[in-house]
Coordinates of C-alpha atoms in Angstrom, one line a residue:
X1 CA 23.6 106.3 -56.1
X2 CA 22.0 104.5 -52.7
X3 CA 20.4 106.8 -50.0
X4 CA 21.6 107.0 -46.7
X5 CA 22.5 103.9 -44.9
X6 CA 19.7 102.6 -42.9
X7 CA 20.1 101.2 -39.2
X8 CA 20.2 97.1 -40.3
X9 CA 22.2 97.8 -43.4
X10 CA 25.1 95.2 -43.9
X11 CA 28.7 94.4 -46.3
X12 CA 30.0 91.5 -47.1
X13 CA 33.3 90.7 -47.2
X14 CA 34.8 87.9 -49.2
X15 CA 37.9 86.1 -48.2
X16 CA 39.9 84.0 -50.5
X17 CA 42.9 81.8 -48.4
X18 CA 45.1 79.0 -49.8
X19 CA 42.9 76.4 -49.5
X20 CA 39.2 77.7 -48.9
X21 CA 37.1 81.0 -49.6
X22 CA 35.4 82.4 -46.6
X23 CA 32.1 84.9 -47.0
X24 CA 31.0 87.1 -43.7
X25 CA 27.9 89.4 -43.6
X26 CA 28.8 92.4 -41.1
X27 CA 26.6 94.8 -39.5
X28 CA 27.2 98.3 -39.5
X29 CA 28.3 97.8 -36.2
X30 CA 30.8 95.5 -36.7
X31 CA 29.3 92.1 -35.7
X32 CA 29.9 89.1 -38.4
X33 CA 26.2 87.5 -38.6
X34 CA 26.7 84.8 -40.6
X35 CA 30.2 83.1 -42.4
X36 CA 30.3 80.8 -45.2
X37 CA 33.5 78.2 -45.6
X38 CA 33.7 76.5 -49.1
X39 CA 37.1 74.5 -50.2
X40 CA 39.1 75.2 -53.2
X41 CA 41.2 72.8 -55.5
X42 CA 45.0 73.4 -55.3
X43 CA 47.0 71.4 -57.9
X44 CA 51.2 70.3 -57.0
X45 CA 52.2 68.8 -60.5
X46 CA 55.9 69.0 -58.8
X47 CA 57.5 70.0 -56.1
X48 CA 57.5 73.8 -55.5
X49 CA 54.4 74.2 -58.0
X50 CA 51.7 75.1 -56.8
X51 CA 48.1 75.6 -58.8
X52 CA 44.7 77.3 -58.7
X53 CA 42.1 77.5 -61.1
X54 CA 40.7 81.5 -61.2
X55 CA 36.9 79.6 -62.0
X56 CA 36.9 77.6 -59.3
X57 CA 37.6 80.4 -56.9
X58 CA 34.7 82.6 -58.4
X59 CA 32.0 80.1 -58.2
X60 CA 33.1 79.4 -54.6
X61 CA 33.5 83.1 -54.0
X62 CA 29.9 83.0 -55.0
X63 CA 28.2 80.1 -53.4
X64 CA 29.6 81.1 -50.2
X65 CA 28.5 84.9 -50.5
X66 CA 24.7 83.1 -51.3
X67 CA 24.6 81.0 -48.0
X68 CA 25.5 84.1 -45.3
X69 CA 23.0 86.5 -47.6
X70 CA 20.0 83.9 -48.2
X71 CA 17.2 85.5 -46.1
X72 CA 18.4 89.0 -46.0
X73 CA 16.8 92.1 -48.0
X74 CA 19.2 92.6 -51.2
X75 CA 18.7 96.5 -50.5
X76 CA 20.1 96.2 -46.7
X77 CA 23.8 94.9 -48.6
X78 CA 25.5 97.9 -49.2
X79 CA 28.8 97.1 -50.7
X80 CA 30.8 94.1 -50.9
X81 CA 34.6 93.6 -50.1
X82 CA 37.1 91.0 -51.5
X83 CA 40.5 90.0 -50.7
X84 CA 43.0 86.8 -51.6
X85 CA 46.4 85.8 -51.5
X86 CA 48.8 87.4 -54.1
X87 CA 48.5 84.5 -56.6
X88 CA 49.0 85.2 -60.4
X89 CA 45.8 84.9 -62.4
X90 CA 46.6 84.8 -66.4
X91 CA 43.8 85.5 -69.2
X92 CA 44.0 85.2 -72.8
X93 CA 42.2 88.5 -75.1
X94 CA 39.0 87.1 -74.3
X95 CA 39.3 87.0 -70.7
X96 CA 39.4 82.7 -70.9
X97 CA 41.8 80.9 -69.1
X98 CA 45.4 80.2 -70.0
X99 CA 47.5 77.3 -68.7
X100 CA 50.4 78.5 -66.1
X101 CA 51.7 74.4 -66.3
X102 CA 53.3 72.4 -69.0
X103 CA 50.0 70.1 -69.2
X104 CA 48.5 72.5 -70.8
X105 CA 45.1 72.1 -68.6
X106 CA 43.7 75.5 -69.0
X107 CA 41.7 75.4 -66.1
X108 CA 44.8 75.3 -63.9
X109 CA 45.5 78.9 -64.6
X110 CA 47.0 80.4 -61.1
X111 CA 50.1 80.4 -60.0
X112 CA 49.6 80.3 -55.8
X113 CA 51.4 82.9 -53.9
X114 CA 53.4 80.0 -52.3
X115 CA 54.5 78.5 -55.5
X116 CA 58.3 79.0 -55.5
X117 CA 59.3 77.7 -59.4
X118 CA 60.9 80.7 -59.9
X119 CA 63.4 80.9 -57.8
X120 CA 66.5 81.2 -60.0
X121 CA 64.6 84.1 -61.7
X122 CA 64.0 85.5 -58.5
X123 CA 68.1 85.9 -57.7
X124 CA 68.4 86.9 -61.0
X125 CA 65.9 89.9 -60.7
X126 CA 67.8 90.5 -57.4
X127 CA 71.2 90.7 -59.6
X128 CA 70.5 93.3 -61.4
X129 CA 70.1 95.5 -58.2
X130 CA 67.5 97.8 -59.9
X131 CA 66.2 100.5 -57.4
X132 CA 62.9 99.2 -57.7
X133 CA 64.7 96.5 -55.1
X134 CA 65.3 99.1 -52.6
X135 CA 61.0 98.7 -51.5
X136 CA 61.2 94.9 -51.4
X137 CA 64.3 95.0 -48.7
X138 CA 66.6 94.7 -51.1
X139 CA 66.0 91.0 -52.4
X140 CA 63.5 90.0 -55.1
X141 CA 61.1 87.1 -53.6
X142 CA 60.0 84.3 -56.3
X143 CA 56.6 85.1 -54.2
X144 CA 56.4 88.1 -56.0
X145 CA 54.8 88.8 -59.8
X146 CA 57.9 89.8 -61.6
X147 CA 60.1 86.3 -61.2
X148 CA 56.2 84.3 -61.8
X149 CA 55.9 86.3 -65.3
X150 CA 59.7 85.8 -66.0
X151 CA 59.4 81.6 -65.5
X152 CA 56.2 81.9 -67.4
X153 CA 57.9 83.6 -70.4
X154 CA 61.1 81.3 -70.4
X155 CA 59.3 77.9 -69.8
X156 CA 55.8 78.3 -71.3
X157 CA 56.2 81.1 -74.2
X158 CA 54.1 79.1 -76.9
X159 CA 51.5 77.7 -74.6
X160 CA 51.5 80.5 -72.2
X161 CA 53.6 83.7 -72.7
X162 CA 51.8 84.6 -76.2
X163 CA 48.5 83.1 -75.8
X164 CA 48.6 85.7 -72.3
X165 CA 46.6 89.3 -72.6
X166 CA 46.1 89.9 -69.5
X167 CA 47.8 89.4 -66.0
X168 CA 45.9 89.6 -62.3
X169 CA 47.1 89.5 -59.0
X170 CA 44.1 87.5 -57.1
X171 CA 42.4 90.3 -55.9
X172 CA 42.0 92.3 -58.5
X173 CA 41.0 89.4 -60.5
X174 CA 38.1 89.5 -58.1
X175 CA 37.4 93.0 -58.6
X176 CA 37.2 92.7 -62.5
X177 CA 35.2 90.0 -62.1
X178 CA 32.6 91.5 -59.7
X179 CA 33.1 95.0 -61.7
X180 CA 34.1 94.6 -65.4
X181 CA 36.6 97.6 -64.2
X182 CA 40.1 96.8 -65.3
X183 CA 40.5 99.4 -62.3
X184 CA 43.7 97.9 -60.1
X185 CA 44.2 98.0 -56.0
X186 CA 47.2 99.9 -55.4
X187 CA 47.8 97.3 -52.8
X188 CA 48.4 94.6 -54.8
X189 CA 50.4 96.5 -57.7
X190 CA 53.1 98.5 -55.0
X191 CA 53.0 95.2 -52.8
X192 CA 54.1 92.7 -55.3
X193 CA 54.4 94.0 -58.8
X194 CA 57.0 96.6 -58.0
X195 CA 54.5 99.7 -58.9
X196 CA 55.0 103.3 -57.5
X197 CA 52.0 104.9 -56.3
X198 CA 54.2 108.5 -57.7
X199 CA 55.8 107.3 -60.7
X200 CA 53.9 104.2 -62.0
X201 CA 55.7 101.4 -63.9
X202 CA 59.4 101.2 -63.9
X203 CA 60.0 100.7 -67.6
X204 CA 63.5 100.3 -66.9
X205 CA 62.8 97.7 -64.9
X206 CA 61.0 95.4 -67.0
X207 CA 63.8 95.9 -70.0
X208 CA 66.3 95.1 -67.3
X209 CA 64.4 91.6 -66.5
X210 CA 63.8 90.9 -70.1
X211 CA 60.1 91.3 -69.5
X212 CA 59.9 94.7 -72.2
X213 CA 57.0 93.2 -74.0
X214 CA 54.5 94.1 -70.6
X215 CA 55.4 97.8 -71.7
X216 CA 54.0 97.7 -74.9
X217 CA 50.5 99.1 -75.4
X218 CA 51.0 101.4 -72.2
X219 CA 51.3 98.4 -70.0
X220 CA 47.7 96.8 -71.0
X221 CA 48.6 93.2 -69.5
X222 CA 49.6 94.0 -66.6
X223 CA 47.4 96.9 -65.5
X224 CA 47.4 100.4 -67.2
X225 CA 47.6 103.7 -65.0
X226 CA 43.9 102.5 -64.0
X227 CA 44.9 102.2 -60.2
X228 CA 42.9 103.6 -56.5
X229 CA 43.5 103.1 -52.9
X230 CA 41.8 99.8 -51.1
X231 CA 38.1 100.4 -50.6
X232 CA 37.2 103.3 -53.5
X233 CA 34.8 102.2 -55.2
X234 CA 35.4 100.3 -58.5
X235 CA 33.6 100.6 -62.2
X236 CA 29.8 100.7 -61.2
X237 CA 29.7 98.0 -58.6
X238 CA 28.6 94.8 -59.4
X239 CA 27.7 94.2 -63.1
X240 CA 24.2 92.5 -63.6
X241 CA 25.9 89.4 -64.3
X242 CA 27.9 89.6 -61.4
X243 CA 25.1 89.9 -59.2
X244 CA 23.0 87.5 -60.3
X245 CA 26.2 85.2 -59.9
X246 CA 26.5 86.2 -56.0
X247 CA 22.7 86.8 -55.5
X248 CA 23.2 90.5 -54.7
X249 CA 21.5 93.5 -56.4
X250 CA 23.4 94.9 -59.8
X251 CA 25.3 98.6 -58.8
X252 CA 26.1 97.1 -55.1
X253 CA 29.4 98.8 -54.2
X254 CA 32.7 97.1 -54.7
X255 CA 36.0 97.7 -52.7
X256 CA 39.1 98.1 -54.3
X257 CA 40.7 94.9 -53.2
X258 CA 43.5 93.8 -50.4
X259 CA 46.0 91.1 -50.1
X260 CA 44.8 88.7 -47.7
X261 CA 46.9 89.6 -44.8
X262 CA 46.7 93.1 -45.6
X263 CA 42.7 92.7 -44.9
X264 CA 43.2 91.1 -41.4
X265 CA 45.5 94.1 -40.5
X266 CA 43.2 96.7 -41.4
X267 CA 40.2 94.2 -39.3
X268 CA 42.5 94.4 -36.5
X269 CA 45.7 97.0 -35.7
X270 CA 42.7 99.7 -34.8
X271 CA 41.3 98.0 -32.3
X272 CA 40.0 99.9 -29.3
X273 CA 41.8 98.6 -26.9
X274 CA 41.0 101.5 -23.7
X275 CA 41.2 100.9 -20.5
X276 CA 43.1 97.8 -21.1
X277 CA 46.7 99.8 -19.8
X278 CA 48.5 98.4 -22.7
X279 CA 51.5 100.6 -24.0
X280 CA 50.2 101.2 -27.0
X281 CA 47.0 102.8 -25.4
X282 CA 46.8 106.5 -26.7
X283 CA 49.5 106.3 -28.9
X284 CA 49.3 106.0 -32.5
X285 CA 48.9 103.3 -34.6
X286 CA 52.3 103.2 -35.7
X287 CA 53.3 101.2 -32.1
X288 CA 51.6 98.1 -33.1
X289 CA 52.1 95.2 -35.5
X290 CA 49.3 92.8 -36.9
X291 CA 50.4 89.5 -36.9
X292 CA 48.2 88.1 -39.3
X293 CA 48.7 84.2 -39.0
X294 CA 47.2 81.2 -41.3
X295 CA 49.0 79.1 -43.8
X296 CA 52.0 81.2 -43.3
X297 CA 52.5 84.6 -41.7
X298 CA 52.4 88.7 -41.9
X299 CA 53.9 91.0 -40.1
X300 CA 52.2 94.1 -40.6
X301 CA 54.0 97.3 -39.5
X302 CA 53.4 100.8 -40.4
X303 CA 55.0 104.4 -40.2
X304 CA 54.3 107.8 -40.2
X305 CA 57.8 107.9 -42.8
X306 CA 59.2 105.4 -44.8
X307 CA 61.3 102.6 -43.0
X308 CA 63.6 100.6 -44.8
X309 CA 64.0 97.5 -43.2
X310 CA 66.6 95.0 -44.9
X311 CA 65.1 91.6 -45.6
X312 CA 61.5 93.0 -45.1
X313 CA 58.8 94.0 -47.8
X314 CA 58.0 97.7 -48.1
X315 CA 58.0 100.5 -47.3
X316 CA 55.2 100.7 -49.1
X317 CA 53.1 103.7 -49.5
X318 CA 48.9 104.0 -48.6
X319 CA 48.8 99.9 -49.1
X320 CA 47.1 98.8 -46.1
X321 CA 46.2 102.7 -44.5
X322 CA 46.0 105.5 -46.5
X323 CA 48.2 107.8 -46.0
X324 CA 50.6 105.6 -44.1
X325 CA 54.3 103.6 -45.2
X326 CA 53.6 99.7 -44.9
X327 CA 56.6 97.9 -43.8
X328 CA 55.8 93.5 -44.2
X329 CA 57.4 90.6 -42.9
X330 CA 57.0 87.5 -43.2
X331 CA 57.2 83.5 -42.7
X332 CA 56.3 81.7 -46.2
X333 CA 54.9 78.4 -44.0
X334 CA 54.1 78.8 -40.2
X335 CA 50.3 77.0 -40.4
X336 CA 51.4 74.9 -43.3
X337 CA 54.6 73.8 -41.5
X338 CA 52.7 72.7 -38.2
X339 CA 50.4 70.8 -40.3
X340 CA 52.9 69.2 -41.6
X341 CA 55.4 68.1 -38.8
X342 CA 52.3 66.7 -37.2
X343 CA 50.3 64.9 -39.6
X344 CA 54.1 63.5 -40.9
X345 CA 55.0 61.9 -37.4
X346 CA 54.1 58.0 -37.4
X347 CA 52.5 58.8 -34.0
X348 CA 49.6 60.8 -36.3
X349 CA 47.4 58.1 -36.5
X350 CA 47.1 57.7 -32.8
X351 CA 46.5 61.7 -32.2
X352 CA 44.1 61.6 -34.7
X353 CA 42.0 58.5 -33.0
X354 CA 42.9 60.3 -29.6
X355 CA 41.2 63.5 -30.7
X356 CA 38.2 62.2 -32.8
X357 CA 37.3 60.3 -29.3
X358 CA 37.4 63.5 -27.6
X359 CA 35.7 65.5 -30.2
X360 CA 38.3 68.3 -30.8
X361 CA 40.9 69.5 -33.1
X362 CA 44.4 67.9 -33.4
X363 CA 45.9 71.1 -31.5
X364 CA 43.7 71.4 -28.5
X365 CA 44.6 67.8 -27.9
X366 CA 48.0 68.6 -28.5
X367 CA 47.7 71.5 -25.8
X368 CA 45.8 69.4 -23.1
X369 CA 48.5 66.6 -23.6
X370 CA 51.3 68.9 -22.7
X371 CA 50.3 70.4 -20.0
X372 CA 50.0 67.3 -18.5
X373 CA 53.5 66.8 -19.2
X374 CA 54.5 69.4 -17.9
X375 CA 53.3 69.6 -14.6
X376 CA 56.6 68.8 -12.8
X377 CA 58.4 71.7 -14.6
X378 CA 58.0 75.4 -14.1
X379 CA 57.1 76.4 -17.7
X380 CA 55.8 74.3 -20.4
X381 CA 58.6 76.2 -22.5
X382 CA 61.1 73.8 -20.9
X383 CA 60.0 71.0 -22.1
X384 CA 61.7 71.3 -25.5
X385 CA 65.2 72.1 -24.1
X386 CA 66.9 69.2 -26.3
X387 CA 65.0 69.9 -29.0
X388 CA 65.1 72.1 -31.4
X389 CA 63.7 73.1 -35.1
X390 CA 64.5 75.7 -37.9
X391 CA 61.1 76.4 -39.5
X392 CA 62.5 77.7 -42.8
X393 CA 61.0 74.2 -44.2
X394 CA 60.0 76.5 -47.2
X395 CA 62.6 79.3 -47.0
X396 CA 63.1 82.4 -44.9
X397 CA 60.9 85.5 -46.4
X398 CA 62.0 87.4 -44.0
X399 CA 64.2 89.3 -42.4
X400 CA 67.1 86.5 -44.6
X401 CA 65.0 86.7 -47.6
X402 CA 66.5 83.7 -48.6
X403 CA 63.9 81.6 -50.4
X404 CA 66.3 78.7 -51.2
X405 CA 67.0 77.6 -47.0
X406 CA 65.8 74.8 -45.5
X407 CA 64.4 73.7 -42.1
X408 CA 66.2 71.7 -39.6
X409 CA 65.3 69.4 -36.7
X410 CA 68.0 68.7 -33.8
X411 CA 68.0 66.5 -31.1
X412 CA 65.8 63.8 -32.4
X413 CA 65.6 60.2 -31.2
X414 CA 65.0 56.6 -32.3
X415 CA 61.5 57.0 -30.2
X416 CA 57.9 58.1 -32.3
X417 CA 55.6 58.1 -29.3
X418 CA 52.6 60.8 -28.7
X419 CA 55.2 62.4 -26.5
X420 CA 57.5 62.9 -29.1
X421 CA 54.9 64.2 -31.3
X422 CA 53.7 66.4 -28.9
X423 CA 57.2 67.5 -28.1
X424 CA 57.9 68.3 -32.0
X425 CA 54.8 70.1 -32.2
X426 CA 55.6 72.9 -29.2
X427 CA 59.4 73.3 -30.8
X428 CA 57.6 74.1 -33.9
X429 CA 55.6 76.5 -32.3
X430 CA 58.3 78.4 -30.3
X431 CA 60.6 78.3 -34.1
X432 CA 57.6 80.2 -35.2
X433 CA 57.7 82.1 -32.7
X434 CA 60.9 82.9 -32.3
X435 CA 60.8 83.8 -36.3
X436 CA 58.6 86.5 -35.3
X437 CA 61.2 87.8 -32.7
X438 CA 63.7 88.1 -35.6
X439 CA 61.5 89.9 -37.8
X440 CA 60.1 92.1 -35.5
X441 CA 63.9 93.1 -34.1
X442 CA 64.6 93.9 -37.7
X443 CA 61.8 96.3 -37.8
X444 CA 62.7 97.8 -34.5
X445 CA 66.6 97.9 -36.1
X446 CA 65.0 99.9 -38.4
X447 CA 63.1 102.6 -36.5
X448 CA 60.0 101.6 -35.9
X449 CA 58.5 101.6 -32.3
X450 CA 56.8 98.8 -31.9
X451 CA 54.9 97.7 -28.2
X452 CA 52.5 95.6 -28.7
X453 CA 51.5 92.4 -30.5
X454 CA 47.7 92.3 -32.5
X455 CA 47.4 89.0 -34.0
X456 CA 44.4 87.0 -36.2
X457 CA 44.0 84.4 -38.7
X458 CA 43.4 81.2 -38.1
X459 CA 46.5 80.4 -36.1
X460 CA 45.6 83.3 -33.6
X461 CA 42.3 80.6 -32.1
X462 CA 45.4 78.2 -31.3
X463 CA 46.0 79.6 -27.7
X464 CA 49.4 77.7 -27.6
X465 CA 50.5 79.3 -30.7
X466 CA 49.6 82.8 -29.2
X467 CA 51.0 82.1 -25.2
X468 CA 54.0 81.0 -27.3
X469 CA 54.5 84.8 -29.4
X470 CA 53.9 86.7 -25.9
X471 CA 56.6 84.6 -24.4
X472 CA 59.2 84.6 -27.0
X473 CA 59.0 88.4 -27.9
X474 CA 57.9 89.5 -24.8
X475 CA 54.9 91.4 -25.7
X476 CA 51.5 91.8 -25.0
X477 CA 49.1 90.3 -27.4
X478 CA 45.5 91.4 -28.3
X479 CA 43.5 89.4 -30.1
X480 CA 39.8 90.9 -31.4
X481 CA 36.7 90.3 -29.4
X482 CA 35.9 89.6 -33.1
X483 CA 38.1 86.8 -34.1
X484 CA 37.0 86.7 -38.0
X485 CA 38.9 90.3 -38.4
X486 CA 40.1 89.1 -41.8
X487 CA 36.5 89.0 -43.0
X488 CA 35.8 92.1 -41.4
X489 CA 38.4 94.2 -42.8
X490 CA 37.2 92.9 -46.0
X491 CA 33.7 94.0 -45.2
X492 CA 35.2 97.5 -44.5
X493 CA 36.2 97.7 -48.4
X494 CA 32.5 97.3 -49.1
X495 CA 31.0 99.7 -46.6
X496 CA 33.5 102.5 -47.8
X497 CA 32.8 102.1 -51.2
X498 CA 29.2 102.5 -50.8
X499 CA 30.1 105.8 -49.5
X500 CA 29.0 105.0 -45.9
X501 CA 32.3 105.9 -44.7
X502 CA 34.5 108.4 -46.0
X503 CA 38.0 106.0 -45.8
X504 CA 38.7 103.0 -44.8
X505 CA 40.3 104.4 -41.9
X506 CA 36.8 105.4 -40.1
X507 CA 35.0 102.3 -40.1
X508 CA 37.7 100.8 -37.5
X509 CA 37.9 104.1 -35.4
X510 CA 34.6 105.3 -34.9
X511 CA 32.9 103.5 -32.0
X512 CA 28.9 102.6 -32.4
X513 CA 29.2 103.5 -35.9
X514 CA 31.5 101.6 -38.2
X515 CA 33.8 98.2 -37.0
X516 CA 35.3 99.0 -33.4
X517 CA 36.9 95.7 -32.6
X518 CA 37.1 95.3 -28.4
X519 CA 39.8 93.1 -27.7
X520 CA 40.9 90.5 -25.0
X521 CA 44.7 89.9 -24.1
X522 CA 47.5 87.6 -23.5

């Protein structure tokens, strides 16, 4: 068991997105001193599939956790945090890879949270209208684990479905891997494998699906009644193999593991924000929403009761706060759809050569450029009155949950200048935007009570893409004085399983000691 934390004692907190793991070393006081970016290889054998490899992510996990530590004391790391997209990682008996893909290339074995192969499984699951629906708003998501293990079973059974012992969401492949603990997150299980924090496995449920074999040997591949709440710590904390793999000490505390966007809520939706005279100073938390933008987008939402929300994730019980019902919305490509209306436009090239003369990013060029188009009109907002786009490019999440729609672009012309580009790039941004409204007016549909706006992720250091959320829902924003709040509610799994803090609720409430995140507004 460590002593008492020292003064310069530190967490790190792991991040693994869609297309790169980040690493962050955190002071006790909150501040990231040193991040770490490395790239990950995502396979698309077809359209709709897409692929990870679980080795790949851990040696990056690991090289990236070396560069922010390299100088630093191994005793002054206290604990260690991880959290990743709700991928599906699959293991054979021997904890080896198995192929998820019909190439049989082993090392290709995740199936990304954004792959959407299962889709006619998915409205099959939602057929059956099996109570276990009534926490995922009613309609099963082929984002989810269930529809994933169903395709696997129908499409791969030789190569896959019998060769398969055992069954990981992302992060708690993480946590195994750090831990040698089987232990599961109770985030990731109620989130998106249908678990009850009260009851356990549905075994109805899996009979119903034709997915009865994961109940044999009390549930062993898909996570026995081994579970804990988001930061306890897990097995003995890093096993010596582990920690000569990440360059940390053996027995450093490890988190129980979050979904990615269920990290940047917890680094964020208790920020401090006093003296600021927003509405939802000195009330409780339950009157904000964390808005946690990247590759796609959360909508992070809790209550004092459950909140059914139709269309919406949840409510889910302790899986982001202890204690607290999670309610989660969603759009399944906000980042990823930008990306790709604007690099798809044959006016690319030139934005590209325009920016790289400049020396900045695509989007602050994009920015810059219209405001100067809009200086003889009131609002920038304007500018897109004849054009219009439905960003459902990869299906509505949520509040439709309708997986299978598609976007739309209206009021196009024969022109492909920069101005059109830029024009298509701010009407994807207010569709985003205005996706947001409609989830968030579900929510409030709903019962919950929701005055202000907290958003991070890499979409939140877009300053367009935030203007354009306070404008459309008519909201105040924060954003954290410290913008890598992803990383840093990662961190927080680490410093309360090393016993620093008593629950992960402290570190982000208790000023001078633990993660107070100041803010600046919108």
């Amino acid at each position: 068991m460590p002593g008492p934390p020292s003064v310069d004692c530190c967490y790190v907190g792991v991040d693994v997105g869609s297309c790169s793991v980040r690493a962050a070393l955190v002071t006790r006081d909150g501040c990231v001193k040193a991040t770490a970016e490395e790239p990950i290889a995502v396979w698309t054998p077809q359209p709709d599939h897409y692929e990870q490899s679980s080795a790949d992510i851990w040696r990056k996990c690991c090289s990236s956790v070396k560069k922010v530590t390299e100088g630093v004391e191994k005793d002054r790391v206290r604990g260690i945090g991880f959290d990743a997209t709700c991928s599906l990682v699959v293991l054979d008996q021997n904890f080896q890879p198995v192929a998820v893909n019909k190439d049989g290339v082993k090392e290709r074995n995740v199936v990304m949270w954004m792959d959407h192969r299962a889709l006619d499984q998915a409205s099959r699951v939602t057929a059956t209208g099996h109570s276990v629906l009534t926490s995922v708003g009613g309609v099963m998501s082929p984002e989810m684990q269930p529809p994933k293990l169903l395709w696997l079973k129908e499409n791969l059974r030789e190569s896959c479905w019998k060769e398969a012992a055992h069954f990981f969401d992302l992060p708690d492949f993480l946590s195994w891997k750090a831990t040698g603990s089987l232990t599961r997150s109770l985030c990731t299980l109620i989130c998106k494998w249908t678990y009850s924090p009260s009851e356990g496995w549905n075994d109805n449920f899996w009979t119903s699906i034709d997915l009865e074999d994961l109940v044999d040997n009390n549930h062993s591949k898909i996570g026995k009644k081994q579970t804990c709440c988001p930061g306890s710590p897990v097995g003995g904390g890093l096993t010596r193999e582990a920690a000569a793999d990440l360059g940390l000490n053996p027995g450093t505390a490890v988190g129980a593991s979050l979904i990615d966007a269920h990290a940047g809520g917890l680094g964020v939706i208790g920020a401090d924000v006093s003296g600021h005279h927003l509405p939802c100073e000195n009330q409780p938390v339950t009157s904000r929403v964390a808005l946690i933008c990247g590759t796609s987008s959360c909508h992070m939402a809790v209550s004092q009761k459950p909140l059914f929300v139709p269309g919406v994730w949840g409510p889910y019980l302790s899986a982001m706060v202890p204690g607290l019902w999670l309610n989660e919305g969603g759009q399944s490509a906000t980042g990823g759809l930008i990306d790709h209306v604007v690099k798809g436009h044959a006016a690319f090239p030139l934005l590209k050569e325009q920016a790289e003369k400049r020396f900045v990013h695509v989007h602050s060029f994009l920015n810059r450029y219209l405001e100067e188009l809009s200086k003889d009109k009131k609002h920038l907002d304007l500018l897109t009155n004849d054009l219009h786009v439905w960003p459902d490019f990869h299906g509505n999440r949520s509040p439709l949950a309708d997986q299978s729609l598609k976007g739309m672009v209206v009021g196009l012309s024969l022109s492909q200048t920069l101005d059109d580009l830029a024009l298509l790039y701010l009407a994807t941004l207010q569709a985003v935007a205005l996706g947001t409204r409609h989830v968030l007016d579900a929510m409030r549909e709903a019962g919950h009570d929701i005055t202000t706006l907290f958003l991070c992720g890499g979409l939140s250091k877009n300053p367009l893409f935030v203007q354009m959320h306070a404008n459309v829902t008519g909201l105040p924003v924060v954003l954290p004085a410290e913008r890598e709040a992803v990383l840093v509610g990662a961190a927080v799994l680490g410093a309360c399983a090393s016993c620093d803090y008593s629950s992960i609720q402290v570190p982000f409430t208790t000023r001078g000691a633990g993660f107070p995140n100041a803010a600046v507004f919108l």
